[in-house]
Coordinates of C-alpha atoms and ligand atoms in Angstrom, one line a residue:
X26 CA 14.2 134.5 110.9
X27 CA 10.9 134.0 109.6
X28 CA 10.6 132.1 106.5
X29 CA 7.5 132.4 104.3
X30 CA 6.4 128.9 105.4
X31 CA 6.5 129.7 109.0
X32 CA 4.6 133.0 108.5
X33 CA 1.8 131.2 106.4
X34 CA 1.8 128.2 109.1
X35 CA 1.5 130.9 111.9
X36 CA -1.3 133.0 110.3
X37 CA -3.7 131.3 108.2
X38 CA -3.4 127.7 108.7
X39 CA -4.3 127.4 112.5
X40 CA -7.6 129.7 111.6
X41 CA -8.9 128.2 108.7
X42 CA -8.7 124.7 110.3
X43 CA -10.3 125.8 113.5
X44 CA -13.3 127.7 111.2
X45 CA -13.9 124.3 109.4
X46 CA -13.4 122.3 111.9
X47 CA -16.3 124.4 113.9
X48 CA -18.7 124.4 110.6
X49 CA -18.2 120.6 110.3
X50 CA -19.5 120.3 113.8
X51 CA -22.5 122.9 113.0
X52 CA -24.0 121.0 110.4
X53 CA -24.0 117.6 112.3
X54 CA -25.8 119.4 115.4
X55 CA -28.1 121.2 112.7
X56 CA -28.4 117.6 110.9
X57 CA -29.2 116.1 114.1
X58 CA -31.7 118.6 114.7
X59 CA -33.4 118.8 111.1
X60 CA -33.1 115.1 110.9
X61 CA -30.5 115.5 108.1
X62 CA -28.2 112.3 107.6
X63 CA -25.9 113.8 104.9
X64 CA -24.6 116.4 107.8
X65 CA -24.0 113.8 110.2
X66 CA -22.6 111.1 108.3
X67 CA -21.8 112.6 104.5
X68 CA -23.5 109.2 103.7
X69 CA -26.6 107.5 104.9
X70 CA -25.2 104.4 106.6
X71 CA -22.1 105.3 107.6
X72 CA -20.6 106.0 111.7
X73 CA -21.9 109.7 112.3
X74 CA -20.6 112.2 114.0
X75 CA -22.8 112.4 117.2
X76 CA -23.9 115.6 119.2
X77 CA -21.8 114.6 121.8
X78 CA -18.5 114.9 119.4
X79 CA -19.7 117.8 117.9
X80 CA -19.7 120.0 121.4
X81 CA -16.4 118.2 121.7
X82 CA -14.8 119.3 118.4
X83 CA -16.5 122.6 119.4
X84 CA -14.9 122.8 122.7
X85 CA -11.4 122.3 120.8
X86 CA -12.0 125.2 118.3
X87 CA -12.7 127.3 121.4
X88 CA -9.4 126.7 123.0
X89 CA -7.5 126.9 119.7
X90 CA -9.4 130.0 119.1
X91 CA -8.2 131.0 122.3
X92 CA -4.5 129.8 122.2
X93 CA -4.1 131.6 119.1
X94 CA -5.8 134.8 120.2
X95 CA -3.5 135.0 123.8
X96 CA -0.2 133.1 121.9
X97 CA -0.4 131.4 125.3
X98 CA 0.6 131.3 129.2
X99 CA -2.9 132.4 129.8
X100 CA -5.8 129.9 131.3
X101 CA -7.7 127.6 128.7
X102 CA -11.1 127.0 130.2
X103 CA -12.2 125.1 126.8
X104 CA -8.9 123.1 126.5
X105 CA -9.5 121.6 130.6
X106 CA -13.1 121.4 130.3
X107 CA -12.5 119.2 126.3
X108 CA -9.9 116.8 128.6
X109 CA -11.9 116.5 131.3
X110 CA -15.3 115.5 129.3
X111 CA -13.1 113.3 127.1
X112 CA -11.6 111.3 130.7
X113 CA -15.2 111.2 131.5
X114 CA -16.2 109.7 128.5
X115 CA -13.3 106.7 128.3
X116 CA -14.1 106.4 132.3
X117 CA -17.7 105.3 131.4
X118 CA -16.5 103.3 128.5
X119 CA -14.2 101.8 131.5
X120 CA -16.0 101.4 133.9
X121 CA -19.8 101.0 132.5
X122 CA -20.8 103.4 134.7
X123 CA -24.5 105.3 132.8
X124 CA -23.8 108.7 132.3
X125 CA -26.6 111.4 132.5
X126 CA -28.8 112.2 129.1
X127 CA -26.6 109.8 127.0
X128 CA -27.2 106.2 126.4
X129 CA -23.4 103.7 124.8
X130 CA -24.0 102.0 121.4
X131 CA -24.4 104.0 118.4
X132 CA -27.9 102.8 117.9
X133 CA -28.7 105.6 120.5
X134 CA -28.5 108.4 117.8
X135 CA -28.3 111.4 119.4
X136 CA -27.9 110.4 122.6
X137 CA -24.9 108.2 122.0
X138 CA -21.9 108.5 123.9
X139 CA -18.7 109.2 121.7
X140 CA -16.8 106.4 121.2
X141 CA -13.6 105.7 123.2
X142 CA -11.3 106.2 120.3
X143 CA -13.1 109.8 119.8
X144 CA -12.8 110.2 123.6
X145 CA -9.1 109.5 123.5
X146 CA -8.1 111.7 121.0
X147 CA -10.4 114.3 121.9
X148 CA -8.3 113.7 125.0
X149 CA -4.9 113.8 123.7
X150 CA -6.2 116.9 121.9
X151 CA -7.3 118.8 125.1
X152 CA -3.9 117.8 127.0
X153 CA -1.9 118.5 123.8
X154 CA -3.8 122.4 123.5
X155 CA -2.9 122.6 127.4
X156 CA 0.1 122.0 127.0
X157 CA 0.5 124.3 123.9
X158 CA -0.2 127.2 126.5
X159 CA 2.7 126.7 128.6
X160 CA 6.2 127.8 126.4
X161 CA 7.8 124.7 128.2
X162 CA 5.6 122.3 127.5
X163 CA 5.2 123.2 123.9
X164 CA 7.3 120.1 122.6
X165 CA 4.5 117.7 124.9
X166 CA 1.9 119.6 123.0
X167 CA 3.1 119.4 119.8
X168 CA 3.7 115.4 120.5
X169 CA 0.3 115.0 121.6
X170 CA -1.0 116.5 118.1
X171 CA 1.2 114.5 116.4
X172 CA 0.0 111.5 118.2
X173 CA -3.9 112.1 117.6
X174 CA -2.8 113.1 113.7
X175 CA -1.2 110.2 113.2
X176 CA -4.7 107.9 115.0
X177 CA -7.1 110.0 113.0
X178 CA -5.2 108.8 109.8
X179 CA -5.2 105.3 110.5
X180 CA -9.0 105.7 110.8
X181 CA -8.5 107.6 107.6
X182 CA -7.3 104.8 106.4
X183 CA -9.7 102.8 107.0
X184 CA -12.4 104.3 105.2
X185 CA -10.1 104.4 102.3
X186 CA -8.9 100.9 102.2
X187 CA -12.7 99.9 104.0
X188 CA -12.4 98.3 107.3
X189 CA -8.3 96.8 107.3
X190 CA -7.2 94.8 109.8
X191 CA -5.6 97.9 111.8
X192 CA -8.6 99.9 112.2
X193 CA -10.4 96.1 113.5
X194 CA -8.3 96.3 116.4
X195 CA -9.2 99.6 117.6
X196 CA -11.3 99.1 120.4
X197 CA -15.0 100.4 119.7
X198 CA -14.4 101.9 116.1
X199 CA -16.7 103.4 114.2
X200 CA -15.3 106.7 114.2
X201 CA -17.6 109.1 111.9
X202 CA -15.3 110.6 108.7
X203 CA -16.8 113.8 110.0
X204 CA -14.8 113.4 113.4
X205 CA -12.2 112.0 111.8
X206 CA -11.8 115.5 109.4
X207 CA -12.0 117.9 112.3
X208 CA -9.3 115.5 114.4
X209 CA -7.1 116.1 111.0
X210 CA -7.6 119.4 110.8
X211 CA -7.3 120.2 114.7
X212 CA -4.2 118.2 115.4
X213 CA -2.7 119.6 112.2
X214 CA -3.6 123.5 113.2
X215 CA -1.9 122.7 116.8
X216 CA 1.2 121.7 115.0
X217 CA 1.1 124.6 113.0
X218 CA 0.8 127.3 115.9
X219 CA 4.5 127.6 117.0
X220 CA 6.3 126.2 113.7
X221 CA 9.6 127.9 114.9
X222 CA 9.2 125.6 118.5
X223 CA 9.3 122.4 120.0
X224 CA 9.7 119.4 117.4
X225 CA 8.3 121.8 114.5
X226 CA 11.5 123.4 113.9
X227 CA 12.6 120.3 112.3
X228 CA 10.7 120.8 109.6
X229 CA 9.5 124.2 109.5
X230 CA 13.0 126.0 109.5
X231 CA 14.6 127.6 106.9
X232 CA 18.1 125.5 106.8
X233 CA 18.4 122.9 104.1
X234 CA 17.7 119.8 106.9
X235 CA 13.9 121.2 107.1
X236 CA 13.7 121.4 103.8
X237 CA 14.5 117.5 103.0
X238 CA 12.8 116.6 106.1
X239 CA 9.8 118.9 104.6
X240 CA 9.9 116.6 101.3
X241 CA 10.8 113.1 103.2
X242 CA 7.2 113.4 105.0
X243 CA 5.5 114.6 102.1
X244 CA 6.5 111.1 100.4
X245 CA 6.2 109.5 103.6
X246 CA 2.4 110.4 103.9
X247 CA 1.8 110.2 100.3
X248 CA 3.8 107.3 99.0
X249 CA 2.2 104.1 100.8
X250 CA -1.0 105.5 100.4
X251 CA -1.3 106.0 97.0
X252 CA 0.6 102.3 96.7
X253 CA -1.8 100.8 98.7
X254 CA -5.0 102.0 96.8
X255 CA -3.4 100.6 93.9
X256 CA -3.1 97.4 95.4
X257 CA -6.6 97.6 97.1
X258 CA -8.0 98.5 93.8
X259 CA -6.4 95.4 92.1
X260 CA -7.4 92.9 94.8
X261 CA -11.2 94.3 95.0
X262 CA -11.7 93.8 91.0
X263 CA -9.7 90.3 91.7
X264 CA -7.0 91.0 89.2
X265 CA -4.5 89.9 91.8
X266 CA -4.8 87.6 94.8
X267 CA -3.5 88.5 98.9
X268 CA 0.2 86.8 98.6
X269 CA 0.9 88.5 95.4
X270 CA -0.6 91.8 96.7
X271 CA 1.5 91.3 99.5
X272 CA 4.5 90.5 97.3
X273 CA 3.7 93.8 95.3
X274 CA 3.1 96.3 98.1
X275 CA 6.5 95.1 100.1
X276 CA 8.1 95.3 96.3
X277 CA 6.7 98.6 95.6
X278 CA 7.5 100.2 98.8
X279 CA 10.9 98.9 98.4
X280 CA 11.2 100.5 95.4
X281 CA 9.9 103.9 96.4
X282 CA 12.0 104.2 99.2
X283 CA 14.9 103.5 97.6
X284 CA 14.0 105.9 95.3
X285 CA 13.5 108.3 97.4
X286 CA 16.5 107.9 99.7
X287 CA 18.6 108.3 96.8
X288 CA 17.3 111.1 95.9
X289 CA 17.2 113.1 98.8
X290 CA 20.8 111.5 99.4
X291 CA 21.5 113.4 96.1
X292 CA 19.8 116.6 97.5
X293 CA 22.1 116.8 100.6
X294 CA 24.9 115.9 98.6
X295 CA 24.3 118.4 96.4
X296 CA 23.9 120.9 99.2
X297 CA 26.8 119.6 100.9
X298 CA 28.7 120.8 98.0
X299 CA 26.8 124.2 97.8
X300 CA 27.8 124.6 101.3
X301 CA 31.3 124.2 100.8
X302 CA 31.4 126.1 97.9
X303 CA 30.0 128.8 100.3
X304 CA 32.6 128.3 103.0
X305 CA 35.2 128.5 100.6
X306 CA 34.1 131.9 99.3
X307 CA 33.3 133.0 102.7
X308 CA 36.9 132.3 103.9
X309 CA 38.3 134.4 100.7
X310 CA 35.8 137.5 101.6
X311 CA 37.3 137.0 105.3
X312 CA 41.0 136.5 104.0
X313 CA 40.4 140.3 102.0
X314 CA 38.6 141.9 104.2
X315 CA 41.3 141.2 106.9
X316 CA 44.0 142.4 104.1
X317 CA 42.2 145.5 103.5
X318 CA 42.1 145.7 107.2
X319 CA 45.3 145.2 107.0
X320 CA 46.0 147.7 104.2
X321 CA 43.6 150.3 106.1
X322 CA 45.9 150.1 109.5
X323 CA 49.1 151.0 106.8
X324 CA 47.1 153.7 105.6
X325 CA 46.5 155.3 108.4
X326 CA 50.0 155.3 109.6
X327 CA 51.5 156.5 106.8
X328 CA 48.5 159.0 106.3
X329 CA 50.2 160.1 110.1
X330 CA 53.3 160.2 109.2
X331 CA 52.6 162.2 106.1
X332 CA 50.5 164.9 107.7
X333 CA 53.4 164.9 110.8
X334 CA 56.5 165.7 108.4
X335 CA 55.4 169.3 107.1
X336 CA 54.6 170.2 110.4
X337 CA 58.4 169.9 111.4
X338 CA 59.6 172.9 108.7
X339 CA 56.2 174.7 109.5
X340 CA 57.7 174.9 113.5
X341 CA 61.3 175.7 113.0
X342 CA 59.6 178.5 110.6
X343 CA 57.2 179.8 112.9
X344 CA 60.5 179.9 115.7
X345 CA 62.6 181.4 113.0
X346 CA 60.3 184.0 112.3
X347 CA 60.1 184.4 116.1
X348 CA 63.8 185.4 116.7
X349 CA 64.2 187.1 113.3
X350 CA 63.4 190.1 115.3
X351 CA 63.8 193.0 112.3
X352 CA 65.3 190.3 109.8
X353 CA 66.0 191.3 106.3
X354 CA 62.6 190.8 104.0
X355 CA 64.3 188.2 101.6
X356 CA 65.0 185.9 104.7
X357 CA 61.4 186.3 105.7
X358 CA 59.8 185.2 102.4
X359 CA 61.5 182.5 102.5
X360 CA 60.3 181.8 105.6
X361 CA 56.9 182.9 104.6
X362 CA 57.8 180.6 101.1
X363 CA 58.8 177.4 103.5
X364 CA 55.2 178.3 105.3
X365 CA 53.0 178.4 102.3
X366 CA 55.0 175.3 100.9
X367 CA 53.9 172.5 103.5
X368 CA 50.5 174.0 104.2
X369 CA 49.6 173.7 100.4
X370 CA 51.3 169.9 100.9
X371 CA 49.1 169.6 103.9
X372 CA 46.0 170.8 101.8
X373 CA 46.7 169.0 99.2
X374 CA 47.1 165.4 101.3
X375 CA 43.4 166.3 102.7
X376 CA 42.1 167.2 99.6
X377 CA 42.9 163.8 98.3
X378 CA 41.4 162.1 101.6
X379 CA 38.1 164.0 101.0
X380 CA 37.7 163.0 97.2
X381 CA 38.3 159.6 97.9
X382 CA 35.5 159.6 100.7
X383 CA 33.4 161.2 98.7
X384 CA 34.3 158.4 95.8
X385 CA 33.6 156.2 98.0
X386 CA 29.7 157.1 99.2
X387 CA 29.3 158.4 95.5
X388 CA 29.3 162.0 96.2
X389 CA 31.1 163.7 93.7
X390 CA 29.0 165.3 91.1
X391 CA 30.1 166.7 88.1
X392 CA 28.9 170.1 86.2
X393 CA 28.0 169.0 83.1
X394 CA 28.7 171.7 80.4
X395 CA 31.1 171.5 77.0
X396 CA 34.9 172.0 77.8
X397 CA 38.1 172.7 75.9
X398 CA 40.0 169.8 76.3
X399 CA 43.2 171.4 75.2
X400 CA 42.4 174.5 77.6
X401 CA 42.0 171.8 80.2
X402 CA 45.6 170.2 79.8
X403 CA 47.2 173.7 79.3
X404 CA 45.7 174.5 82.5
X405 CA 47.2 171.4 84.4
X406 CA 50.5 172.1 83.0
X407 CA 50.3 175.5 84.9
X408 CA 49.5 174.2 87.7
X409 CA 52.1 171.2 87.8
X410 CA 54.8 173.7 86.1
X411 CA 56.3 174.5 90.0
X412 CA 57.0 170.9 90.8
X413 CA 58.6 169.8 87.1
X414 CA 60.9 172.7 87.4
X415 CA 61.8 171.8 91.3
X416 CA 63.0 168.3 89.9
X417 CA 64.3 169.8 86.9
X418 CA 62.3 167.7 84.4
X419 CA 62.2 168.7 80.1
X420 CA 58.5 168.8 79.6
X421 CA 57.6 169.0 76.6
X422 CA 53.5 169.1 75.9
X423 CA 51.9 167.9 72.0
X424 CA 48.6 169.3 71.7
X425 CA 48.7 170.4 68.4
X426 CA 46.1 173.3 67.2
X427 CA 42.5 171.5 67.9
X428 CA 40.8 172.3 70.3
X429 CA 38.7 169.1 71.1
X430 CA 34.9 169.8 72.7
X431 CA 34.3 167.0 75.7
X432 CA 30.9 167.1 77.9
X433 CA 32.4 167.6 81.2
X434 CA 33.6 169.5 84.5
X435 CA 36.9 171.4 83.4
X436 CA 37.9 171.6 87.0
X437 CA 37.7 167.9 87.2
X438 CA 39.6 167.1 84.2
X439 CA 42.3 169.8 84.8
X440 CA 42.6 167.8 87.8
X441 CA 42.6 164.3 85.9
X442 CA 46.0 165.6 84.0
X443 CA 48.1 167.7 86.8
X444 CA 47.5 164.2 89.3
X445 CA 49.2 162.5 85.9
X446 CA 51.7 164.5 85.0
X447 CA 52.5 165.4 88.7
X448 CA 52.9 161.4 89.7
X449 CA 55.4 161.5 86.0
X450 CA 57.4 164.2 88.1
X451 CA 56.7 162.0 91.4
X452 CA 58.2 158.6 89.8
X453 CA 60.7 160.1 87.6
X454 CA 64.3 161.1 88.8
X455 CA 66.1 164.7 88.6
X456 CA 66.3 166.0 85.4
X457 CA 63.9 163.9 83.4
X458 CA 61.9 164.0 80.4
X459 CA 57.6 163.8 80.7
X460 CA 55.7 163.8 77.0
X461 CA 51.6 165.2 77.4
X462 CA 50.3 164.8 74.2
X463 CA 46.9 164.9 72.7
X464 CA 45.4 162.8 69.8
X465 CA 42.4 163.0 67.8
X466 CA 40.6 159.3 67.0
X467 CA 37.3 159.7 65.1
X468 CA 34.9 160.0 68.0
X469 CA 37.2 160.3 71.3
X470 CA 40.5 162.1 72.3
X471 CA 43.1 160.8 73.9
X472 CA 45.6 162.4 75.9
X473 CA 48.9 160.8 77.3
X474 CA 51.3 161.5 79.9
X475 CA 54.6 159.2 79.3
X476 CA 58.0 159.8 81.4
X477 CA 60.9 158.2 81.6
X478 CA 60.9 157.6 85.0
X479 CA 60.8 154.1 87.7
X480 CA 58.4 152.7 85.4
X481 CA 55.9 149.8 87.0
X482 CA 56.3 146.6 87.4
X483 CA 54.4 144.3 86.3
X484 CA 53.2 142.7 89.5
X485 CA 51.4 146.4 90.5
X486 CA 50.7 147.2 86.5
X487 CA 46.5 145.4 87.3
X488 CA 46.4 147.3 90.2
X489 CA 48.1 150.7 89.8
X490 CA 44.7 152.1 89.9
X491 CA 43.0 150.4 93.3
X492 CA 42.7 152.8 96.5
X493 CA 46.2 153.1 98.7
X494 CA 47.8 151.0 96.1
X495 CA 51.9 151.8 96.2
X496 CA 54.9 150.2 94.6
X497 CA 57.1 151.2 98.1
X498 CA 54.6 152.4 101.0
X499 CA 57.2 154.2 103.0
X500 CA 55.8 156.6 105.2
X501 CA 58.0 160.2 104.9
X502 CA 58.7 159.5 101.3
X503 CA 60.3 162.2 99.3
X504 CA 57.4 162.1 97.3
X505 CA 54.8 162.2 99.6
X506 CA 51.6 160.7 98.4
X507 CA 48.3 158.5 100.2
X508 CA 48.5 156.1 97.4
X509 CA 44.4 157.9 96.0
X510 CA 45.3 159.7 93.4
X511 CA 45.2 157.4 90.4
X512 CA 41.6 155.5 92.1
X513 CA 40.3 159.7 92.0
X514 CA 41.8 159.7 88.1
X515 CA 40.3 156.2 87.5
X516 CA 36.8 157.4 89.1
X517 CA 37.1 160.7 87.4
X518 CA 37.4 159.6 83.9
X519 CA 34.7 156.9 84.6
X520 CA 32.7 159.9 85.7
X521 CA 33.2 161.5 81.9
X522 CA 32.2 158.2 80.1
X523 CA 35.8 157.8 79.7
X524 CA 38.8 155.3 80.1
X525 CA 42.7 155.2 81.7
X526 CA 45.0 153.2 81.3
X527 CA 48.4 152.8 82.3
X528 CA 51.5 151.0 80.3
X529 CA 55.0 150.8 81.5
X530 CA 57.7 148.1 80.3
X531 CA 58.8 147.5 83.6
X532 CA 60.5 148.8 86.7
X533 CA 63.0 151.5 84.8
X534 CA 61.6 151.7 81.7
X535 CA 59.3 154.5 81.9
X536 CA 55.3 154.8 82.1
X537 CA 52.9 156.3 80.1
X538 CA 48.7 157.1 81.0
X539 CA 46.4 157.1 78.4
X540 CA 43.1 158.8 79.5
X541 CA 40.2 158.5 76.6
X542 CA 37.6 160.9 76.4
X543 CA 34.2 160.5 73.8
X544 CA 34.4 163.4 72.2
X545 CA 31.0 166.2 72.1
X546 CA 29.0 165.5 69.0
X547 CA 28.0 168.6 67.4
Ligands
ADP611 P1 50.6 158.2 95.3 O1 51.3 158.9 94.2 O2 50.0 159.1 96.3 O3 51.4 157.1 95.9 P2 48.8 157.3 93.2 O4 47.5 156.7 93.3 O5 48.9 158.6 92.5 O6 49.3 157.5 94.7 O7 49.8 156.3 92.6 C1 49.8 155.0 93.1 C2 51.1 154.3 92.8 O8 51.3 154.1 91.4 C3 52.3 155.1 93.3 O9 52.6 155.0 94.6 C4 53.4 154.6 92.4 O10 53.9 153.4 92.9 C5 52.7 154.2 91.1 N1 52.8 155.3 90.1 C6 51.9 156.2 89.7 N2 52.3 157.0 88.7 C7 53.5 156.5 88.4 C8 54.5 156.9 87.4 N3 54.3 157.9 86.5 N4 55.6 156.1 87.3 C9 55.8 155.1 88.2 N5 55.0 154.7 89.1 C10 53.8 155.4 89.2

């Protein structure tokens, strides 16, 4: 995955480094040429940054130039030809042996050889960009950078604390500020060209470890420096003297490290938590999905079964009607009756399936025009009627003489109704009693469906309305349902800006739906 970092890293950084880093060495050659000091040295006085350096630093841009054009595993002419001049270099150094045009010593001016702690990183530079080309040896590359990085900063350092005893010990220093830039900048762009390889993924990668070790090295770098120009500061205007400077810096680093750990010891902890936090949910979103898995593989038996059992009568009728060779016409309709009766079942099963697919990828559209609410419920009672009588229910329907106006589809809310009063019929023995009343409230309807049938229990009661949600999932119950009608009710009225809800006392007390409409503002 690439993360913002990496694709800034990867893109800009290793260019715009390698562009200064060729200007820098521009001017010096120009200053050399013009007799310019401020372009060799910055200031008059201080190590330059001879012509020798500069076609060095030059040779590098090439090759980076050219690692980040190929990405690699192609030949680097400018990367063997910078490590080879560089061994050259720290050979002569070596061995004293005069080298062609150029003259050792610094008082040479143009002429002068580089120095061998120029030569050596230049070296490391060349190897480390050789390496870079190779995908194996991408972590030796990297290291190399890292190495020459981590040189150029001491001699960093030593302009900015002036000559410390560190930078003393460096065989033949006087490396120019100029040369010490460009070795910044160049080792830095190496890193930066494969953040997502090698020893980089430690800190360029997106997980939290990259992050800290991001901020760790940014108070790394920043911390002792800062600390020790405050101490070099206090000891150049004498306001201190070397043991108590020594005293403060050990004190102070002491104190910023501990700082520091703590709070990135706080960080991880904090993540640590986060993380947990994370698993936990992620092992709840596993533990439902594998239920509704589980739920889904219920379904689809019962959703078998259920399409299987009409299929029986619909055979013996079909061998019935087979046989009854000049049979009397009432025994054929009610062959022809048995027929229609499982097919419209059959229909009706599918029907449900489709609406709740198209629920479920938000397909179902209403038409949008004024509807007769109590034309609507008559409508459903029709169309239930057959089923109430079968089980010998008393239905008695309340719907007074308005005739409430509700933006809508009347097809869909016809169907809202029959699926309510039809379940009432479902879940209610022989011979029961189902209410369907309407009432007015100032700006919404509401109509009812209550029987005085199973009732709900209070366990199913929050959930009466979630997809293949059943009190007793029996497959080849009498009642024969998928368990989507009241989700397609639930959607429905949502669809009509509207609400259900569903009350029952407990299992044997009855149930009653409420579905709320607004009412059409004239
Ligand atoms: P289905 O009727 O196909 O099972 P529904 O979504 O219409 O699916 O109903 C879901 C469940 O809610 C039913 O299985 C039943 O347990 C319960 N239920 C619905 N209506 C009633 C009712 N009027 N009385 C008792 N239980 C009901």
């Amino acid at each position: 995955m690439a993360t913002p970092l990496i694709t800034m890293l990867k893109a800009g950084l290793p260019a715009v480094a390698g562009l200064v880093s060729a200007l820098i060495a521009i001017c010096a050659l120009a200053g050399w040429a013009l007799g310019i000091g401020y372009l060799t040295s910055v200031v008059p006085g201080l190590p330059t940054m001879v012509p020798m350096t500069a076609l060095l630093t030059l040779l590098a841009c090439a090759s980076l130039w050219r690692l980040r054009e190929t990405g690699g595993g192609r030949a680097n002419v400018a990367a063997a030809l910078l490590t080879a001049a560089s061994l050259v270099i720290l050979l002569a150094h070596a061995t004293g042996i005069p080298l062609p045009f150029v003259v050792r010593g610094s008082a040479a001016g143009a002429r002068s050889l580089a120095s061998p702690v120029t030569a050596l990183m230049f070296g490391a530079l060349g190897a480390g960009l050789l390496a870079m080309g190779r995908p194996r040896h991408v972590r030796h590359g990297q290291v190399l950078a890292l190495g020459v990085l981590l040189l150029a900063l001491l001699t960093l350092a030593g302009y900015v604390f002036r000559d410390t005893f560190l930078y003393q010990l460096l065989p033949g220093k006087g490396t120019s500020i100029l040369t010490t830039t460009t070795l910044i900048l160049l080792s830095t762009a190496v890193l930066a060209l494969r953040p997502n390889e090698g020893i980089m993924v430690a800190l360029a990668g997106p997980d939290p470890g990259a992050w800290i070790a991001r901020r760790l090295l940014l108070s790394a770098l920043t911390m002792p420096v800062l600390l020790g120009m405050a101490v070099a500061v206090m000891l150049r205007v004498k306001a201190i003297d070397v043991p108590t400077a020594i005293a403060f810096l050990v004190w102070g680093m002491v104190v910023l490290f501990t700082v520091a750990v703590w709070r990135f010891a706080l960080m991880l902890y904090r993540i640590e938590v986060a993380r947990r936090l994370a698993e936990l949910e992620r092992q709840a979103a596993l533990e439902s999905l594998r239920e509704a898995d589980a739920n889904k593989d219920d379904f689809v038996a019962l959703l078998a079964h259920e399409l299987r059992n009409p299929l029986a009568p619909i055979r013996a009728a079909a061998e019935l009607l087979r046989i009854q060779n000049g049979a009397d016409p009432a025994q054929l309709r009610r062959t022809a009756d048995i027929i229609a009766r499982q097919t419209d079942h059959i229909a009706h099963l599918v029907d449900d399936l489709l609406d709740a697919s198209r629920v479920r990828r938000g397909l179902i559209t209403l038409t949008r025009v004024p509807v007769d609410l109590h034309r609507a419920v008559c409508d459903a009672v029709e169309q239930v009627k057959p089923l109430v009588a079968q089980r010998r229910h008393a239905l008695q329907v309340e719907l007074g003489k308005v005739h409430p106006s509700v933006l809508g589809d009347h097809k869909r809310l016809v169907q809202v109704v029959a699926n309510l009063i039809g379940n009432a019929a479902k879940y209610t023995p022989e011979g029961g009693a189902i209410r369907v009343e309407m009432r007015m409230a100032p700006d919404s309807v509401e109509v009812s469906v209550a029987d005085n049938g199973i009732g709900i229990d209070a366990a199913l009661l929050p959930r009466v309305f979630d997809s293949f949600m059943q009190a007793t999932r029996t497959a080849g119950r009498a009642d024969g349902g998928l368990g989507l009608g009241l989700a397609l009710v639930r959607h429905l009225v949502e669809l009509h800006e509207g609400r259900v809800e569903a009350h029952s006392a407990g299992a044997g007390q009855g149930s009653t739906f409420i579905v709320t409409l607004p009412l059409l503002q004239n």
